[in-house]
Amino acid sequence: MGREAIGDTGLGEMAQILVENMPSLSYGTSNATSQSSVSNTGITTVELRNLGANRTLTLIDGRRVVSNSKSGNYVSMSTIPSGMVKRVEVITGGAGATYGADAVSGVVNIITQTDKEGFDFKVRGGESTDGGAKEFTIDASFGDLFADDRGYVFFSANYDKDYGLKYGDRQRAAQEASFRYNSDTMRNEIRTENGFQSLYETPMSDWRNRSDGTPGGVFLESSKYDTTYWYNEKGQNTDWNEERDGINTREFVQLKVPSERFSAAIKVDFDITDDVMFYSQVQWSGNYTVNDKSPEDSGDTESATYTDRVTGEPGVVKLGYIPIDNPYVPDNIRETVGQYKDRIYWDRRFTEVGPVSTDNERETVRAWAGLQGTMFDGAWDWDISASYGKFHQRQYRNNEIDVFKAKNALDAGYAADGKTIQCNDAEARADGCVALDLFGEGSITPEMADYIRVNPTLNVYNQLTTIMGYVTGDLFEMPAGPVATVFGFEYRKDTQEAVTDDALTYGGITWNLIPAFKGEINVAEVFAEASIPLLRDMPGAEYLSVEASIRLSDYDIKNVGVVSSYKLGFLWTVGAGVNLRANYAISQRAPSVNELYEPAAGDFDSFNDICADVTATSTDPGHANCRLEPGIAATIAAEGIFEDEGSSYSPNAGNPELFEETGTTMTLGATYEPTFFDGFSIAIDYYDIAITDAIDEFGNEQILSQCYDSSIKLGDDNEFCDVIKRDAEGQLEEVLQRSYNIDELGTRGVDIAVAYAYDMNSFGRVKFKMDWTHMLEHSKTVTGNDGVIKEDYVGYASYGTFEDKAAASIAWYLDDLRVRWSTTYKSSALRSLSTQESWQADMDNNTELCAAGDVDCVKNPQSLAFQELSSYFKHNLSVSYKIEMSDDSSVRVFGGVNNIFDNKGEFYYGGRGNFGSEYDAGTGRFVYLGAQVSF
């Protein structure tokens, strides 16, 4: 994709430009998908074939650069100055032998300017016609020759501000929705103030999905009490209805996180002699984001992991119930609570402490320098270079709660004077403890808020040092031509360090426990490539060559050592414009530093406990093993049922026992440029990528299912049960997610590319381009306790694995006028695989009941709501006009409309603001204008 096409998109974010114009690419992370990410909010990455950003190697001028994330080898597109970009090349599948590890699914190579002269200044601004999503960009660049044209210097600077998209910017975001499919009635149901009702008989105005985490607090909300007390701005109330009086927490979620980016780069090339050239480049980028969220919502079930400061032992602290003798407890609540266990259940949003926010400051420096030249009388070229990159992320998490302090503050009583309310624990008082009043809006005073508030900070440092050299030339001559070869070496040192403050190191806060760590990987590689011509100017073979490459990599990783990547392929020019090609490649990806060495770091996910609603006689999957848990058994004995309180704590941890994953890629392709149809070309390629021993994690619900819904009896050897912790009452404390070499990831499909250029003489010229990818398979195969489980994700929007994706454009050029119309397409899809599987199981069961004449048979079951998503088109128009000035300068004015027909996709249940991130994420019609001055 060239600079002209990049500029015509009217977009300021390189990742968005590539994803919308290259169907084989999709987002790894973006500002519309990273709202809940612990460390990746604000970075933008791409991935090929939906196989993960860590398997797509992003290069700048063909060289590896430092990662911009704590979570893996992810290069953020937002760190690359857009004014520096000359073109972008995408190589799909099996590029490991050429470029090294991480190129399992392919390579995205950013090529920077090499020969531009003069000064450019560009300004661009745009905004959605519905409001919000405002963007503003300034680019400046300068290139020139010096020292009698022996030297070349190029400088580029960029400022880009994305104002984000807020909940209040879109009416659809205000729509509440909590949906279920009733397997007994085989009907779709939606939650209302009066419980679940028939979806199709309930107006959207009656839909509800609210939380009890109100700013004033909800108390004694339990089936054990006849009365629930709650507070709003009017004071205490007793007629509590969560779906009427609760709070819609989605109003705090940003649809698109705002960001501010600065970048600058300079490159200098200099011909030292006629045969030796020095080259260098330095890049700096700063990326700053603030992700505002809801104030902390806590309750009696709030728990936090911690590390004991003296012994170093791990533990869990629970915020717990409000003691009945707390002086702040109103008398009527104190009297009611005496009916059951003398403790006060509660939920409350800590509005007075302030909204939780994640403030990320990221700075990246990349630099390289080298020499290149010729030898053997110009017959061979050589290149040797060194590069260094450093990334620093400062993350500030504001307005979290110290659970230890809040627990002490709830344990309050009267001082000796009988009037002053104080914390009961003398040691806590000496530490400044302030008794906490949770009853009512505004009841938490500034002093109380200051005592329990904690603002943890995290610093991440990534460094990459590389030394690389190669020689290239014709090794010897064959009848069909010379054998072109490359021989080279590369050494890399990859270091990652996380430095955490006291709050993150020891935990006990409502955010995560994140231990500090440092690790490094060293790898030495040698590689060789050859293009061997076999036939030339023969009948049926104008040209036939074999392409071969190999790379040997020696890692200082325990279970990796020396690994090899190689590729073998051919190029066959048949004649009459027909070309055939094929490749077979083996690529390796060694685990990254964090995948190997990162200790368990806290995280919260959304998942359900398989043991929820277990009774002494329940027969749901896994319940027999669930009853063997001592805490669950005790709860059932006391209360008759085990109810899940919704813990979602799921820390992630590296695994030093990991070894390399192996990607096997096969591609077959043909291109055709008919001699009778000038300017037309078509390319068709089949690809098949299988990644064995893929490094991945089991999902939380997979772990729970493999532990409890298994033929292995609880208590016997089962590694899945080893990572699950429950408290004395059976409630989940954590489910540890550790990286493993899981069985296989696979994807197959067909790519079609069509291009046509036509010169209309005085009416200008037209260029048409279309890229289409058709996915045949996208699967994950995992071996569990009871055999192999394979799932195919083709056609599911939540995975971004559409069966068909396409991008097409037609551009008209007339003198200095350029008009471009572009369209992107996604085929119809289903929303959620797990929901579809559950519904299909209900349908199959109902079919069996009907066949047996059972009275529970439902004659006309409803199809699953919110599941079927129709095909999606997005159309864009850009116009550019260049005005030549008399002094060798020019002004180019440009503008356009993206998403002309304002297609935001269908109502997407479960998506942020009810929008799907694959369907424009709620931005809608976007209008932009800009100007560029060149001289």
CSV table of N, CA and C in Angstrom, one decimal, residues 212-214 216-231 236-237 240 297-302 318-326 329-330 333-334 336-350 410 438-440 635 638-639 641 643-645 727 729 731:
chain,number,residue,atom,x,y,z
A,212,ASP,N,-26.3,-3.1,41.5
A,212,ASP,CA,-26.6,-2.6,42.8
A,212,ASP,C,-25.5,-1.7,43.4
A,213,GLY,N,-24.5,-1.4,42.6
A,213,GLY,CA,-23.4,-0.6,43.1
A,213,GLY,C,-23.7,0.9,43.0
A,214,THR,N,-24.7,1.3,43.8
A,214,THR,CA,-25.1,2.7,43.7
A,214,THR,C,-24.3,3.6,44.5
A,216,GLY,N,-25.0,5.6,46.8
A,216,GLY,CA,-25.5,5.7,48.2
A,216,GLY,C,-25.4,4.4,49.0
A,217,GLY,N,-25.3,3.3,48.3
A,217,GLY,CA,-25.2,2.0,48.9
A,217,GLY,C,-26.5,1.2,49.0
A,218,VAL,N,-26.4,-0.1,48.9
A,218,VAL,CA,-27.5,-1.0,49.1
A,218,VAL,C,-27.1,-2.0,50.2
A,219,PHE,N,-28.1,-2.2,51.2
A,219,PHE,CA,-27.8,-2.9,52.4
A,219,PHE,C,-28.8,-4.0,52.6
A,220,LEU,N,-28.3,-5.2,53.1
A,220,LEU,CA,-29.2,-6.4,53.4
A,220,LEU,C,-29.9,-6.9,52.1
A,221,GLU,N,-29.2,-6.7,50.9
A,221,GLU,CA,-29.8,-7.2,49.7
A,221,GLU,C,-29.5,-8.7,49.7
A,222,SER,N,-30.5,-9.5,50.1
A,222,SER,CA,-30.3,-11.0,50.2
A,222,SER,C,-31.7,-11.6,50.3
A,223,SER,N,-31.8,-12.8,49.8
A,223,SER,CA,-33.0,-13.6,50.0
A,223,SER,C,-33.3,-13.9,51.4
A,224,LYS,N,-32.4,-13.7,52.3
A,224,LYS,CA,-32.6,-13.9,53.7
A,224,LYS,C,-33.3,-12.8,54.5
A,225,TYR,N,-33.5,-11.7,53.8
A,225,TYR,CA,-34.1,-10.5,54.4
A,225,TYR,C,-35.4,-10.1,53.7
A,226,ASP,N,-36.3,-9.7,54.4
A,226,ASP,CA,-37.6,-9.2,53.8
A,226,ASP,C,-37.4,-7.8,53.3
A,227,THR,N,-36.5,-7.0,53.9
A,227,THR,CA,-36.3,-5.6,53.6
A,227,THR,C,-34.9,-5.3,53.1
A,228,THR,N,-34.7,-4.7,52.0
A,228,THR,CA,-33.4,-4.2,51.5
A,228,THR,C,-33.5,-2.7,51.7
A,229,TYR,N,-32.4,-2.1,52.3
A,229,TYR,CA,-32.3,-0.7,52.5
A,229,TYR,C,-31.4,-0.1,51.4
A,230,TRP,N,-31.7,1.0,50.8
A,230,TRP,CA,-30.8,1.6,49.9
A,230,TRP,C,-31.0,3.1,49.9
A,231,TYR,N,-30.0,3.8,49.4
A,231,TYR,CA,-29.9,5.3,49.5
A,231,TYR,C,-29.8,5.9,48.2
A,236,GLN,N,-32.8,7.5,52.7
A,236,GLN,CA,-33.0,6.0,52.8
A,236,GLN,C,-34.3,5.6,52.2
A,237,ASN,N,-34.3,4.5,51.5
A,237,ASN,CA,-35.4,3.9,50.9
A,237,ASN,C,-35.5,2.4,51.3
A,240,TRP,N,-36.6,-1.6,47.4
A,240,TRP,CA,-35.5,-1.8,46.4
A,240,TRP,C,-35.9,-2.7,45.3
A,297,ASP,N,-16.5,-0.1,42.5
A,297,ASP,CA,-17.8,-0.7,43.0
A,297,ASP,C,-17.4,-1.9,43.9
A,298,SER,N,-17.6,-1.9,45.2
A,298,SER,CA,-17.2,-2.9,46.1
A,298,SER,C,-18.4,-3.4,47.0
A,299,GLY,N,-18.2,-4.4,47.7
A,299,GLY,CA,-19.2,-4.9,48.6
A,299,GLY,C,-18.6,-5.9,49.6
A,300,ASP,N,-19.4,-6.6,50.3
A,300,ASP,CA,-18.9,-7.5,51.3
A,300,ASP,C,-18.1,-8.7,50.7
A,301,THR,N,-18.3,-9.0,49.5
A,301,THR,CA,-17.6,-10.1,48.8
A,301,THR,C,-16.3,-9.7,48.2
A,302,GLU,N,-16.0,-8.4,48.3
A,302,GLU,CA,-14.7,-7.9,47.7
A,302,GLU,C,-13.5,-8.5,48.3
A,318,LYS,N,-10.4,-10.2,52.6
A,318,LYS,CA,-11.8,-10.0,52.1
A,318,LYS,C,-12.3,-8.8,52.9
A,319,LEU,N,-12.9,-7.9,52.1
A,319,LEU,CA,-13.4,-6.7,52.7
A,319,LEU,C,-14.5,-7.0,53.8
A,320,GLY,N,-15.4,-7.9,53.5
A,320,GLY,CA,-16.2,-8.4,54.5
A,320,GLY,C,-17.5,-7.6,54.8
A,321,TYR,N,-18.2,-8.0,55.8
A,321,TYR,CA,-19.5,-7.4,56.2
A,321,TYR,C,-19.2,-6.2,57.1
A,322,ILE,N,-20.2,-5.3,57.1
A,322,ILE,CA,-20.1,-4.2,58.1
A,322,ILE,C,-20.5,-4.8,59.5
A,323,PRO,N,-19.7,-4.6,60.5
A,323,PRO,CA,-20.1,-5.1,61.8
A,323,PRO,C,-21.3,-4.5,62.3
A,324,ILE,N,-22.2,-5.2,63.0
A,324,ILE,CA,-23.5,-4.7,63.4
A,324,ILE,C,-23.3,-3.6,64.4
A,325,ASP,N,-22.2,-3.6,65.2
A,325,ASP,CA,-22.0,-2.5,66.2
A,325,ASP,C,-21.2,-1.3,65.6
A,326,ASN,N,-21.1,-1.2,64.3
A,326,ASN,CA,-20.5,0.0,63.7
A,326,ASN,C,-21.4,1.2,64.0
A,329,VAL,N,-24.1,2.6,61.6
A,329,VAL,CA,-25.2,1.8,61.1
A,329,VAL,C,-26.5,2.4,61.7
A,330,PRO,N,-27.4,2.8,60.8
A,330,PRO,CA,-28.7,3.3,61.3
A,330,PRO,C,-29.5,2.3,62.1
A,333,ILE,N,-31.7,-0.4,60.5
A,333,ILE,CA,-30.9,-1.5,59.8
A,333,ILE,C,-30.3,-2.4,60.9
A,334,ARG,N,-29.8,-1.8,62.0
A,334,ARG,CA,-29.2,-2.6,63.0
A,334,ARG,C,-30.3,-3.6,63.6
A,336,THR,N,-32.9,-4.8,62.0
A,336,THR,CA,-33.3,-5.8,61.0
A,336,THR,C,-32.2,-6.9,60.9
A,337,VAL,N,-31.0,-6.5,60.9
A,337,VAL,CA,-29.9,-7.4,60.7
A,337,VAL,C,-29.8,-8.4,61.8
A,338,GLY,N,-30.3,-8.1,62.9
A,338,GLY,CA,-30.3,-9.1,64.0
A,338,GLY,C,-31.0,-10.4,63.8
A,339,GLN,N,-31.8,-10.3,62.7
A,339,GLN,CA,-32.6,-11.5,62.3
A,339,GLN,C,-31.7,-12.6,61.8
A,340,TYR,N,-30.5,-12.3,61.3
A,340,TYR,CA,-29.7,-13.3,60.6
A,340,TYR,C,-28.2,-13.0,60.7
A,341,LYS,N,-27.5,-13.8,61.5
A,341,LYS,CA,-26.0,-13.8,61.6
A,341,LYS,C,-25.4,-12.5,62.1
A,342,ASP,N,-26.2,-11.5,62.4
A,342,ASP,CA,-25.7,-10.2,62.9
A,342,ASP,C,-24.6,-9.6,62.1
A,343,ARG,N,-24.8,-9.6,60.8
A,343,ARG,CA,-23.8,-8.9,59.9
A,343,ARG,C,-24.6,-8.3,58.8
A,344,ILE,N,-23.9,-7.3,58.2
A,344,ILE,CA,-24.6,-6.5,57.2
A,344,ILE,C,-24.0,-6.7,55.8
A,345,TYR,N,-24.8,-7.3,55.0
A,345,TYR,CA,-24.4,-7.4,53.6
A,345,TYR,C,-24.5,-6.0,52.9
A,346,TRP,N,-23.6,-5.7,52.0
A,346,TRP,CA,-23.6,-4.3,51.4
A,346,TRP,C,-23.0,-4.3,50.0
A,347,ASP,N,-23.4,-3.4,49.2
A,347,ASP,CA,-22.8,-3.0,47.9
A,347,ASP,C,-22.8,-1.5,47.8
A,348,ARG,N,-21.7,-1.0,47.3
A,348,ARG,CA,-21.7,0.5,47.2
A,348,ARG,C,-20.6,0.9,46.2
A,349,ARG,N,-20.9,2.0,45.5
A,349,ARG,CA,-19.9,2.6,44.6
A,349,ARG,C,-19.2,3.7,45.3
A,350,PHE,N,-17.9,3.7,45.3
A,350,PHE,CA,-17.1,4.7,46.1
A,350,PHE,C,-17.0,6.0,45.2
A,410,LEU,N,-14.0,0.0,58.4
A,410,LEU,CA,-15.4,-0.5,58.7
A,410,LEU,C,-15.5,-1.1,60.1
A,438,LEU,N,-20.6,4.4,55.2
A,438,LEU,CA,-21.0,4.0,53.8
A,438,LEU,C,-22.5,4.3,53.6
A,439,PHE,N,-23.2,4.8,54.5
A,439,PHE,CA,-24.7,4.9,54.5
A,439,PHE,C,-25.1,6.3,53.9
A,440,GLY,N,-25.4,6.3,52.5
A,440,GLY,CA,-25.9,7.5,51.9
A,440,GLY,C,-24.9,8.1,51.0
A,635,THR,N,-21.7,-25.1,52.6
A,635,THR,CA,-22.7,-24.1,52.3
A,635,THR,C,-24.0,-24.8,51.9
A,638,ALA,N,-25.7,-25.9,55.1
A,638,ALA,CA,-26.3,-24.8,55.9
A,638,ALA,C,-27.4,-24.1,55.2
A,639,GLU,N,-27.4,-23.9,53.9
A,639,GLU,CA,-28.3,-23.0,53.2
A,639,GLU,C,-29.1,-23.8,52.1
A,641,ILE,N,-28.3,-24.5,49.1
A,641,ILE,CA,-27.8,-24.2,47.7
A,641,ILE,C,-26.5,-23.4,47.8
A,643,GLU,N,-24.6,-20.5,46.0
A,643,GLU,CA,-24.8,-19.4,45.1
A,643,GLU,C,-23.5,-18.8,44.8
A,644,ASP,N,-23.2,-18.6,43.5
A,644,ASP,CA,-21.9,-18.0,43.1
A,644,ASP,C,-22.0,-16.5,43.4
A,645,GLU,N,-21.0,-15.9,44.1
A,645,GLU,CA,-21.0,-14.5,44.4
A,645,GLU,C,-20.3,-13.7,43.3
A,727,ASP,N,-12.5,-20.3,48.9
A,727,ASP,CA,-12.4,-20.0,50.3
A,727,ASP,C,-13.2,-21.0,51.1
A,729,GLU,N,-16.1,-20.9,52.3
A,729,GLU,CA,-17.5,-21.1,51.9
A,729,GLU,C,-17.7,-21.6,50.5
A,731,GLN,N,-16.5,-20.2,47.7
A,731,GLN,CA,-16.5,-19.1,46.7
A,731,GLN,C,-15.1,-19.1,46.0
